[in-house]
Amino acid sequence: MDGAFVGKSDIKWGRVDDKSLIVNLNENKDLVIDKDGGTVNIKIVENSIEIYNHRFIVQESDSLYIKPSFPNLPVIIRCKSNLSILPKKKLSAFVQVPLYLSIYSGNKNSKDLLYEMPLTKLSKSYLGDPETGEISYSLESDLFYNYTEYNVNNRSVYCKISITNKTSTVMNFERMILRVPNFNIYEGEGIYFSNPQAINYIGRDVSNQMTIKKLPPNTGFPLKLVGEARESIDSSLLRKSFYFIKNIYNT
């Protein structure tokens, strides 16, 4: 990712080779990055009006990079349609998670984060009770069997999940948690993937068995690591894999 890379969308991830770069965020909003010697200006312009401006003093010889990142909080996934997993059956699917855009200053071996922002706004939720709960994002997804069923783009990362219903009763899917700060990001053919996440569902009111795999999914083409996880894995949090409607509070 340290060379000039162009994905399957309009974001040119990688090193910024021009002194000025405009990234279109949506129909009315642009991110503008200007470097003049040891000064970097980062602006957000909406409807031709500047709504954000931050100046950074950097090493004059350093380069700028824009890199993909996962959201900084876990993401609660809601399926767009009703979904049930029969006893002893397994669901394998992909979740499409919007990326963050992160701007760095530095060189190939050492980079400092200047600024980051979500490419798609996610609503926040609160998981669990007031004492032990945690803040997260909320996302509705189709849970397609193959990532190619999405409108594949380089503003999203595709997370492979598997859920095995180990119980003798039907599991009605309501909400599940993706601990995306623990995921790496891999790239291949201009598409981004995460580590797969596997869950053994053993009951609604017990701690289920979640595993975040260390290797990327098998896509049929080579993948390379382009973004390391924000946080190391906390085994105590991995047991919290499903959250049901009574424990979700949207904000």
JSON list of N, CA and C in Angstrom, two decimals, residues 146-203:
[
{"chain": "A", "resi": 146, "resn": "ASN", "atom": "N", "xyz": [-21.81, -14.66, -0.47]},
{"chain": "A", "resi": 146, "resn": "ASN", "atom": "CA", "xyz": [-20.56, -14.33, -1.13]},
{"chain": "A", "resi": 146, "resn": "ASN", "atom": "C", "xyz": [-20.44, -12.81, -1.22]},
{"chain": "A", "resi": 147, "resn": "TYR", "atom": "N", "xyz": [-19.24, -12.30, -1.01]},
{"chain": "A", "resi": 147, "resn": "TYR", "atom": "CA", "xyz": [-19.04, -10.85, -1.06]},
{"chain": "A", "resi": 147, "resn": "TYR", "atom": "C", "xyz": [-19.38, -10.27, -2.42]},
{"chain": "A", "resi": 148, "resn": "THR", "atom": "N", "xyz": [-19.28, -11.07, -3.48]},
{"chain": "A", "resi": 148, "resn": "THR", "atom": "CA", "xyz": [-19.56, -10.58, -4.83]},
{"chain": "A", "resi": 148, "resn": "THR", "atom": "C", "xyz": [-21.03, -10.21, -5.02]},
{"chain": "A", "resi": 149, "resn": "GLU", "atom": "N", "xyz": [-21.91, -10.64, -4.12]},
{"chain": "A", "resi": 149, "resn": "GLU", "atom": "CA", "xyz": [-23.32, -10.28, -4.21]},
{"chain": "A", "resi": 149, "resn": "GLU", "atom": "C", "xyz": [-23.57, -8.83, -3.80]},
{"chain": "A", "resi": 150, "resn": "TYR", "atom": "N", "xyz": [-22.59, -8.22, -3.12]},
{"chain": "A", "resi": 150, "resn": "TYR", "atom": "CA", "xyz": [-22.66, -6.80, -2.81]},
{"chain": "A", "resi": 150, "resn": "TYR", "atom": "C", "xyz": [-22.22, -5.99, -4.03]},
{"chain": "A", "resi": 151, "resn": "ASN", "atom": "N", "xyz": [-22.49, -4.71, -3.98]},
{"chain": "A", "resi": 151, "resn": "ASN", "atom": "CA", "xyz": [-21.92, -3.79, -4.97]},
{"chain": "A", "resi": 151, "resn": "ASN", "atom": "C", "xyz": [-20.49, -3.48, -4.52]},
{"chain": "A", "resi": 152, "resn": "VAL", "atom": "N", "xyz": [-19.57, -4.35, -4.91]},
{"chain": "A", "resi": 152, "resn": "VAL", "atom": "CA", "xyz": [-18.22, -4.33, -4.36]},
{"chain": "A", "resi": 152, "resn": "VAL", "atom": "C", "xyz": [-17.53, -3.00, -4.66]},
{"chain": "A", "resi": 153, "resn": "ASN", "atom": "N", "xyz": [-16.91, -2.40, -3.64]},
{"chain": "A", "resi": 153, "resn": "ASN", "atom": "CA", "xyz": [-16.22, -1.12, -3.80]},
{"chain": "A", "resi": 153, "resn": "ASN", "atom": "C", "xyz": [-15.06, -1.06, -2.83]},
{"chain": "A", "resi": 154, "resn": "ASN", "atom": "N", "xyz": [-14.19, -0.06, -2.99]},
{"chain": "A", "resi": 154, "resn": "ASN", "atom": "CA", "xyz": [-13.04, 0.03, -2.09]},
{"chain": "A", "resi": 154, "resn": "ASN", "atom": "C", "xyz": [-13.25, 1.04, -0.97]},
{"chain": "A", "resi": 155, "resn": "ARG", "atom": "N", "xyz": [-14.51, 1.31, -0.65]},
{"chain": "A", "resi": 155, "resn": "ARG", "atom": "CA", "xyz": [-14.86, 2.11, 0.53]},
{"chain": "A", "resi": 155, "resn": "ARG", "atom": "C", "xyz": [-15.39, 1.23, 1.65]},
{"chain": "A", "resi": 156, "resn": "SER", "atom": "N", "xyz": [-15.39, -0.08, 1.43]},
{"chain": "A", "resi": 156, "resn": "SER", "atom": "CA", "xyz": [-15.91, -1.03, 2.41]},
{"chain": "A", "resi": 156, "resn": "SER", "atom": "C", "xyz": [-14.93, -2.17, 2.58]},
{"chain": "A", "resi": 157, "resn": "VAL", "atom": "N", "xyz": [-15.08, -2.87, 3.71]},
{"chain": "A", "resi": 157, "resn": "VAL", "atom": "CA", "xyz": [-14.31, -4.08, 3.97]},
{"chain": "A", "resi": 157, "resn": "VAL", "atom": "C", "xyz": [-15.31, -5.22, 4.15]},
{"chain": "A", "resi": 158, "resn": "TYR", "atom": "N", "xyz": [-14.95, -6.41, 3.66]},
{"chain": "A", "resi": 158, "resn": "TYR", "atom": "CA", "xyz": [-15.86, -7.55, 3.67]},
{"chain": "A", "resi": 158, "resn": "TYR", "atom": "C", "xyz": [-15.40, -8.56, 4.72]},
{"chain": "A", "resi": 159, "resn": "CYS", "atom": "N", "xyz": [-16.26, -8.77, 5.71]},
{"chain": "A", "resi": 159, "resn": "CYS", "atom": "CA", "xyz": [-15.93, -9.60, 6.86]},
{"chain": "A", "resi": 159, "resn": "CYS", "atom": "C", "xyz": [-16.67, -10.92, 6.76]},
{"chain": "A", "resi": 160, "resn": "LYS", "atom": "N", "xyz": [-15.94, -12.01, 6.69]},
{"chain": "A", "resi": 160, "resn": "LYS", "atom": "CA", "xyz": [-16.56, -13.33, 6.62]},
{"chain": "A", "resi": 160, "resn": "LYS", "atom": "C", "xyz": [-16.90, -13.81, 8.03]},
{"chain": "A", "resi": 161, "resn": "ILE", "atom": "N", "xyz": [-18.15, -14.23, 8.20]},
{"chain": "A", "resi": 161, "resn": "ILE", "atom": "CA", "xyz": [-18.59, -14.74, 9.50]},
{"chain": "A", "resi": 161, "resn": "ILE", "atom": "C", "xyz": [-19.18, -16.14, 9.31]},
{"chain": "A", "resi": 162, "resn": "SER", "atom": "N", "xyz": [-19.08, -16.94, 10.35]},
{"chain": "A", "resi": 162, "resn": "SER", "atom": "CA", "xyz": [-19.78, -18.22, 10.38]},
{"chain": "A", "resi": 162, "resn": "SER", "atom": "C", "xyz": [-20.40, -18.38, 11.75]},
{"chain": "A", "resi": 163, "resn": "ILE", "atom": "N", "xyz": [-21.65, -18.85, 11.78]},
{"chain": "A", "resi": 163, "resn": "ILE", "atom": "CA", "xyz": [-22.39, -19.06, 13.03]},
{"chain": "A", "resi": 163, "resn": "ILE", "atom": "C", "xyz": [-22.92, -20.49, 13.00]},
{"chain": "A", "resi": 164, "resn": "THR", "atom": "N", "xyz": [-22.51, -21.30, 13.97]},
{"chain": "A", "resi": 164, "resn": "THR", "atom": "CA", "xyz": [-22.98, -22.67, 14.08]},
{"chain": "A", "resi": 164, "resn": "THR", "atom": "C", "xyz": [-23.93, -22.78, 15.26]},
{"chain": "A", "resi": 165, "resn": "ASN", "atom": "N", "xyz": [-25.14, -23.22, 15.01]},
{"chain": "A", "resi": 165, "resn": "ASN", "atom": "CA", "xyz": [-26.13, -23.40, 16.06]},
{"chain": "A", "resi": 165, "resn": "ASN", "atom": "C", "xyz": [-25.91, -24.76, 16.71]},
{"chain": "A", "resi": 166, "resn": "LYS", "atom": "N", "xyz": [-25.29, -24.75, 17.88]},
{"chain": "A", "resi": 166, "resn": "LYS", "atom": "CA", "xyz": [-24.96, -26.00, 18.57]},
{"chain": "A", "resi": 166, "resn": "LYS", "atom": "C", "xyz": [-26.11, -26.51, 19.43]},
{"chain": "A", "resi": 167, "resn": "THR", "atom": "N", "xyz": [-27.22, -25.76, 19.49]},
{"chain": "A", "resi": 167, "resn": "THR", "atom": "CA", "xyz": [-28.32, -26.14, 20.37]},
{"chain": "A", "resi": 167, "resn": "THR", "atom": "C", "xyz": [-29.31, -27.04, 19.64]},
{"chain": "A", "resi": 168, "resn": "SER", "atom": "N", "xyz": [-30.31, -27.49, 20.38]},
{"chain": "A", "resi": 168, "resn": "SER", "atom": "CA", "xyz": [-31.36, -28.35, 19.81]},
{"chain": "A", "resi": 168, "resn": "SER", "atom": "C", "xyz": [-32.61, -27.55, 19.46]},
{"chain": "A", "resi": 169, "resn": "THR", "atom": "N", "xyz": [-32.51, -26.23, 19.48]},
{"chain": "A", "resi": 169, "resn": "THR", "atom": "CA", "xyz": [-33.64, -25.37, 19.15]},
{"chain": "A", "resi": 169, "resn": "THR", "atom": "C", "xyz": [-33.25, -24.41, 18.04]},
{"chain": "A", "resi": 170, "resn": "VAL", "atom": "N", "xyz": [-34.25, -23.82, 17.39]},
{"chain": "A", "resi": 170, "resn": "VAL", "atom": "CA", "xyz": [-34.00, -22.86, 16.32]},
{"chain": "A", "resi": 170, "resn": "VAL", "atom": "C", "xyz": [-33.42, -21.58, 16.90]},
{"chain": "A", "resi": 171, "resn": "MET", "atom": "N", "xyz": [-32.38, -21.06, 16.26]},
{"chain": "A", "resi": 171, "resn": "MET", "atom": "CA", "xyz": [-31.80, -19.77, 16.66]},
{"chain": "A", "resi": 171, "resn": "MET", "atom": "C", "xyz": [-32.35, -18.69, 15.74]},
{"chain": "A", "resi": 172, "resn": "ASN", "atom": "N", "xyz": [-33.09, -17.75, 16.30]},
{"chain": "A", "resi": 172, "resn": "ASN", "atom": "CA", "xyz": [-33.60, -16.62, 15.54]},
{"chain": "A", "resi": 172, "resn": "ASN", "atom": "C", "xyz": [-32.60, -15.48, 15.66]},
{"chain": "A", "resi": 173, "resn": "PHE", "atom": "N", "xyz": [-31.97, -15.15, 14.54]},
{"chain": "A", "resi": 173, "resn": "PHE", "atom": "CA", "xyz": [-30.92, -14.13, 14.51]},
{"chain": "A", "resi": 173, "resn": "PHE", "atom": "C", "xyz": [-31.55, -12.75, 14.78]},
{"chain": "A", "resi": 174, "resn": "GLU", "atom": "N", "xyz": [-31.04, -12.07, 15.79]},
{"chain": "A", "resi": 174, "resn": "GLU", "atom": "CA", "xyz": [-31.51, -10.71, 16.09]},
{"chain": "A", "resi": 174, "resn": "GLU", "atom": "C", "xyz": [-30.39, -9.70, 15.93]},
{"chain": "A", "resi": 175, "resn": "ARG", "atom": "N", "xyz": [-29.33, -9.86, 16.70]},
{"chain": "A", "resi": 175, "resn": "ARG", "atom": "CA", "xyz": [-28.16, -8.99, 16.62]},
{"chain": "A", "resi": 175, "resn": "ARG", "atom": "C", "xyz": [-26.92, -9.82, 16.90]},
{"chain": "A", "resi": 176, "resn": "MET", "atom": "N", "xyz": [-25.81, -9.47, 16.27]},
{"chain": "A", "resi": 176, "resn": "MET", "atom": "CA", "xyz": [-24.53, -10.05, 16.64]},
{"chain": "A", "resi": 176, "resn": "MET", "atom": "C", "xyz": [-23.49, -8.95, 16.62]},
{"chain": "A", "resi": 177, "resn": "ILE", "atom": "N", "xyz": [-22.39, -9.20, 17.31]},
{"chain": "A", "resi": 177, "resn": "ILE", "atom": "CA", "xyz": [-21.35, -8.17, 17.42]},
{"chain": "A", "resi": 177, "resn": "ILE", "atom": "C", "xyz": [-20.13, -8.55, 16.60]},
{"chain": "A", "resi": 178, "resn": "LEU", "atom": "N", "xyz": [-19.63, -7.59, 15.85]},
{"chain": "A", "resi": 178, "resn": "LEU", "atom": "CA", "xyz": [-18.35, -7.73, 15.16]},
{"chain": "A", "resi": 178, "resn": "LEU", "atom": "C", "xyz": [-17.35, -6.84, 15.89]},
{"chain": "A", "resi": 179, "resn": "ARG", "atom": "N", "xyz": [-16.34, -7.44, 16.46]},
{"chain": "A", "resi": 179, "resn": "ARG", "atom": "CA", "xyz": [-15.34, -6.65, 17.21]},
{"chain": "A", "resi": 179, "resn": "ARG", "atom": "C", "xyz": [-14.26, -6.18, 16.23]},
{"chain": "A", "resi": 180, "resn": "VAL", "atom": "N", "xyz": [-14.66, -5.25, 15.38]},
{"chain": "A", "resi": 180, "resn": "VAL", "atom": "CA", "xyz": [-13.79, -4.82, 14.28]},
{"chain": "A", "resi": 180, "resn": "VAL", "atom": "C", "xyz": [-12.49, -4.16, 14.73]},
{"chain": "A", "resi": 181, "resn": "PRO", "atom": "N", "xyz": [-12.40, -3.52, 15.94]},
{"chain": "A", "resi": 181, "resn": "PRO", "atom": "CA", "xyz": [-11.08, -3.01, 16.34]},
{"chain": "A", "resi": 181, "resn": "PRO", "atom": "C", "xyz": [-10.03, -4.11, 16.49]},
{"chain": "A", "resi": 182, "resn": "ASN", "atom": "N", "xyz": [-10.46, -5.39, 16.56]},
{"chain": "A", "resi": 182, "resn": "ASN", "atom": "CA", "xyz": [-9.53, -6.52, 16.69]},
{"chain": "A", "resi": 182, "resn": "ASN", "atom": "C", "xyz": [-9.17, -7.13, 15.33]},
{"chain": "A", "resi": 183, "resn": "PHE", "atom": "N", "xyz": [-9.73, -6.60, 14.24]},
{"chain": "A", "resi": 183, "resn": "PHE", "atom": "CA", "xyz": [-9.53, -7.19, 12.92]},
{"chain": "A", "resi": 183, "resn": "PHE", "atom": "C", "xyz": [-8.40, -6.51, 12.17]},
{"chain": "A", "resi": 184, "resn": "ASN", "atom": "N", "xyz": [-7.64, -7.30, 11.41]},
{"chain": "A", "resi": 184, "resn": "ASN", "atom": "CA", "xyz": [-6.72, -6.77, 10.42]},
{"chain": "A", "resi": 184, "resn": "ASN", "atom": "C", "xyz": [-7.48, -6.47, 9.13]},
{"chain": "A", "resi": 185, "resn": "ILE", "atom": "N", "xyz": [-6.84, -5.71, 8.25]},
{"chain": "A", "resi": 185, "resn": "ILE", "atom": "CA", "xyz": [-7.40, -5.45, 6.92]},
{"chain": "A", "resi": 185, "resn": "ILE", "atom": "C", "xyz": [-6.43, -5.99, 5.87]},
{"chain": "A", "resi": 186, "resn": "TYR", "atom": "N", "xyz": [-6.98, -6.76, 4.94]},
{"chain": "A", "resi": 186, "resn": "TYR", "atom": "CA", "xyz": [-6.21, -7.36, 3.85]},
{"chain": "A", "resi": 186, "resn": "TYR", "atom": "C", "xyz": [-6.75, -6.85, 2.52]},
{"chain": "A", "resi": 187, "resn": "GLU", "atom": "N", "xyz": [-5.86, -6.73, 1.53]},
{"chain": "A", "resi": 187, "resn": "GLU", "atom": "CA", "xyz": [-6.29, -6.24, 0.22]},
{"chain": "A", "resi": 187, "resn": "GLU", "atom": "C", "xyz": [-5.86, -7.21, -0.87]},
{"chain": "A", "resi": 188, "resn": "GLY", "atom": "N", "xyz": [-6.75, -7.36, -1.85]},
{"chain": "A", "resi": 188, "resn": "GLY", "atom": "CA", "xyz": [-6.43, -8.15, -3.03]},
{"chain": "A", "resi": 188, "resn": "GLY", "atom": "C", "xyz": [-7.33, -7.72, -4.18]},
{"chain": "A", "resi": 189, "resn": "GLU", "atom": "N", "xyz": [-6.76, -7.44, -5.32]},
{"chain": "A", "resi": 189, "resn": "GLU", "atom": "CA", "xyz": [-7.50, -6.99, -6.51]},
{"chain": "A", "resi": 189, "resn": "GLU", "atom": "C", "xyz": [-8.39, -5.78, -6.22]},
{"chain": "A", "resi": 190, "resn": "GLY", "atom": "N", "xyz": [-7.88, -4.89, -5.36]},
{"chain": "A", "resi": 190, "resn": "GLY", "atom": "CA", "xyz": [-8.60, -3.65, -5.05]},
{"chain": "A", "resi": 190, "resn": "GLY", "atom": "C", "xyz": [-9.77, -3.83, -4.12]},
{"chain": "A", "resi": 191, "resn": "ILE", "atom": "N", "xyz": [-9.89, -5.00, -3.45]},
{"chain": "A", "resi": 191, "resn": "ILE", "atom": "CA", "xyz": [-10.99, -5.29, -2.53]},
{"chain": "A", "resi": 191, "resn": "ILE", "atom": "C", "xyz": [-10.40, -5.55, -1.15]},
{"chain": "A", "resi": 192, "resn": "TYR", "atom": "N", "xyz": [-11.13, -5.16, -0.10]},
{"chain": "A", "resi": 192, "resn": "TYR", "atom": "CA", "xyz": [-10.64, -5.27, 1.27]},
{"chain": "A", "resi": 192, "resn": "TYR", "atom": "C", "xyz": [-11.41, -6.32, 2.06]},
{"chain": "A", "resi": 193, "resn": "PHE", "atom": "N", "xyz": [-10.65, -7.11, 2.84]},
{"chain": "A", "resi": 193, "resn": "PHE", "atom": "CA", "xyz": [-11.22, -8.18, 3.64]},
{"chain": "A", "resi": 193, "resn": "PHE", "atom": "C", "xyz": [-10.65, -8.12, 5.05]},
{"chain": "A", "resi": 194, "resn": "SER", "atom": "N", "xyz": [-11.35, -8.77, 5.99]},
{"chain": "A", "resi": 194, "resn": "SER", "atom": "CA", "xyz": [-10.87, -8.86, 7.37]},
{"chain": "A", "resi": 194, "resn": "SER", "atom": "C", "xyz": [-10.59, -10.31, 7.71]},
{"chain": "A", "resi": 195, "resn": "ASN", "atom": "N", "xyz": [-10.08, -10.52, 8.92]},
{"chain": "A", "resi": 195, "resn": "ASN", "atom": "CA", "xyz": [-10.01, -11.87, 9.46]},
{"chain": "A", "resi": 195, "resn": "ASN", "atom": "C", "xyz": [-11.43, -12.44, 9.54]},
{"chain": "A", "resi": 196, "resn": "PRO", "atom": "N", "xyz": [-11.62, -13.73, 9.26]},
{"chain": "A", "resi": 196, "resn": "PRO", "atom": "CA", "xyz": [-12.93, -14.34, 9.50]},
{"chain": "A", "resi": 196, "resn": "PRO", "atom": "C", "xyz": [-13.24, -14.42, 11.00]},
{"chain": "A", "resi": 197, "resn": "GLN", "atom": "N", "xyz": [-14.52, -14.40, 11.32]},
{"chain": "A", "resi": 197, "resn": "GLN", "atom": "CA", "xyz": [-14.99, -14.55, 12.70]},
{"chain": "A", "resi": 197, "resn": "GLN", "atom": "C", "xyz": [-15.94, -15.74, 12.77]},
{"chain": "A", "resi": 198, "resn": "ALA", "atom": "N", "xyz": [-15.68, -16.67, 13.67]},
{"chain": "A", "resi": 198, "resn": "ALA", "atom": "CA", "xyz": [-16.50, -17.87, 13.82]},
{"chain": "A", "resi": 198, "resn": "ALA", "atom": "C", "xyz": [-17.13, -17.89, 15.20]},
{"chain": "A", "resi": 199, "resn": "ILE", "atom": "N", "xyz": [-18.42, -18.28, 15.25]},
{"chain": "A", "resi": 199, "resn": "ILE", "atom": "CA", "xyz": [-19.14, -18.33, 16.52]},
{"chain": "A", "resi": 199, "resn": "ILE", "atom": "C", "xyz": [-19.87, -19.66, 16.63]},
{"chain": "A", "resi": 200, "resn": "ASN", "atom": "N", "xyz": [-19.70, -20.31, 17.78]},
{"chain": "A", "resi": 200, "resn": "ASN", "atom": "CA", "xyz": [-20.51, -21.46, 18.13]},
{"chain": "A", "resi": 200, "resn": "ASN", "atom": "C", "xyz": [-21.59, -20.99, 19.09]},
{"chain": "A", "resi": 201, "resn": "TYR", "atom": "N", "xyz": [-22.83, -21.02, 18.62]},
{"chain": "A", "resi": 201, "resn": "TYR", "atom": "CA", "xyz": [-23.95, -20.57, 19.44]},
{"chain": "A", "resi": 201, "resn": "TYR", "atom": "C", "xyz": [-24.41, -21.73, 20.33]},
{"chain": "A", "resi": 202, "resn": "ILE", "atom": "N", "xyz": [-24.33, -21.53, 21.65]},
{"chain": "A", "resi": 202, "resn": "ILE", "atom": "CA", "xyz": [-24.70, -22.59, 22.59]},
{"chain": "A", "resi": 202, "resn": "ILE", "atom": "C", "xyz": [-25.85, -22.17, 23.50]},
{"chain": "A", "resi": 203, "resn": "GLY", "atom": "N", "xyz": [-26.47, -21.04, 23.21]},
{"chain": "A", "resi": 203, "resn": "GLY", "atom": "CA", "xyz": [-27.65, -20.65, 23.97]},
{"chain": "A", "resi": 203, "resn": "GLY", "atom": "C", "xyz": [-27.78, -19.15, 24.12]}
]
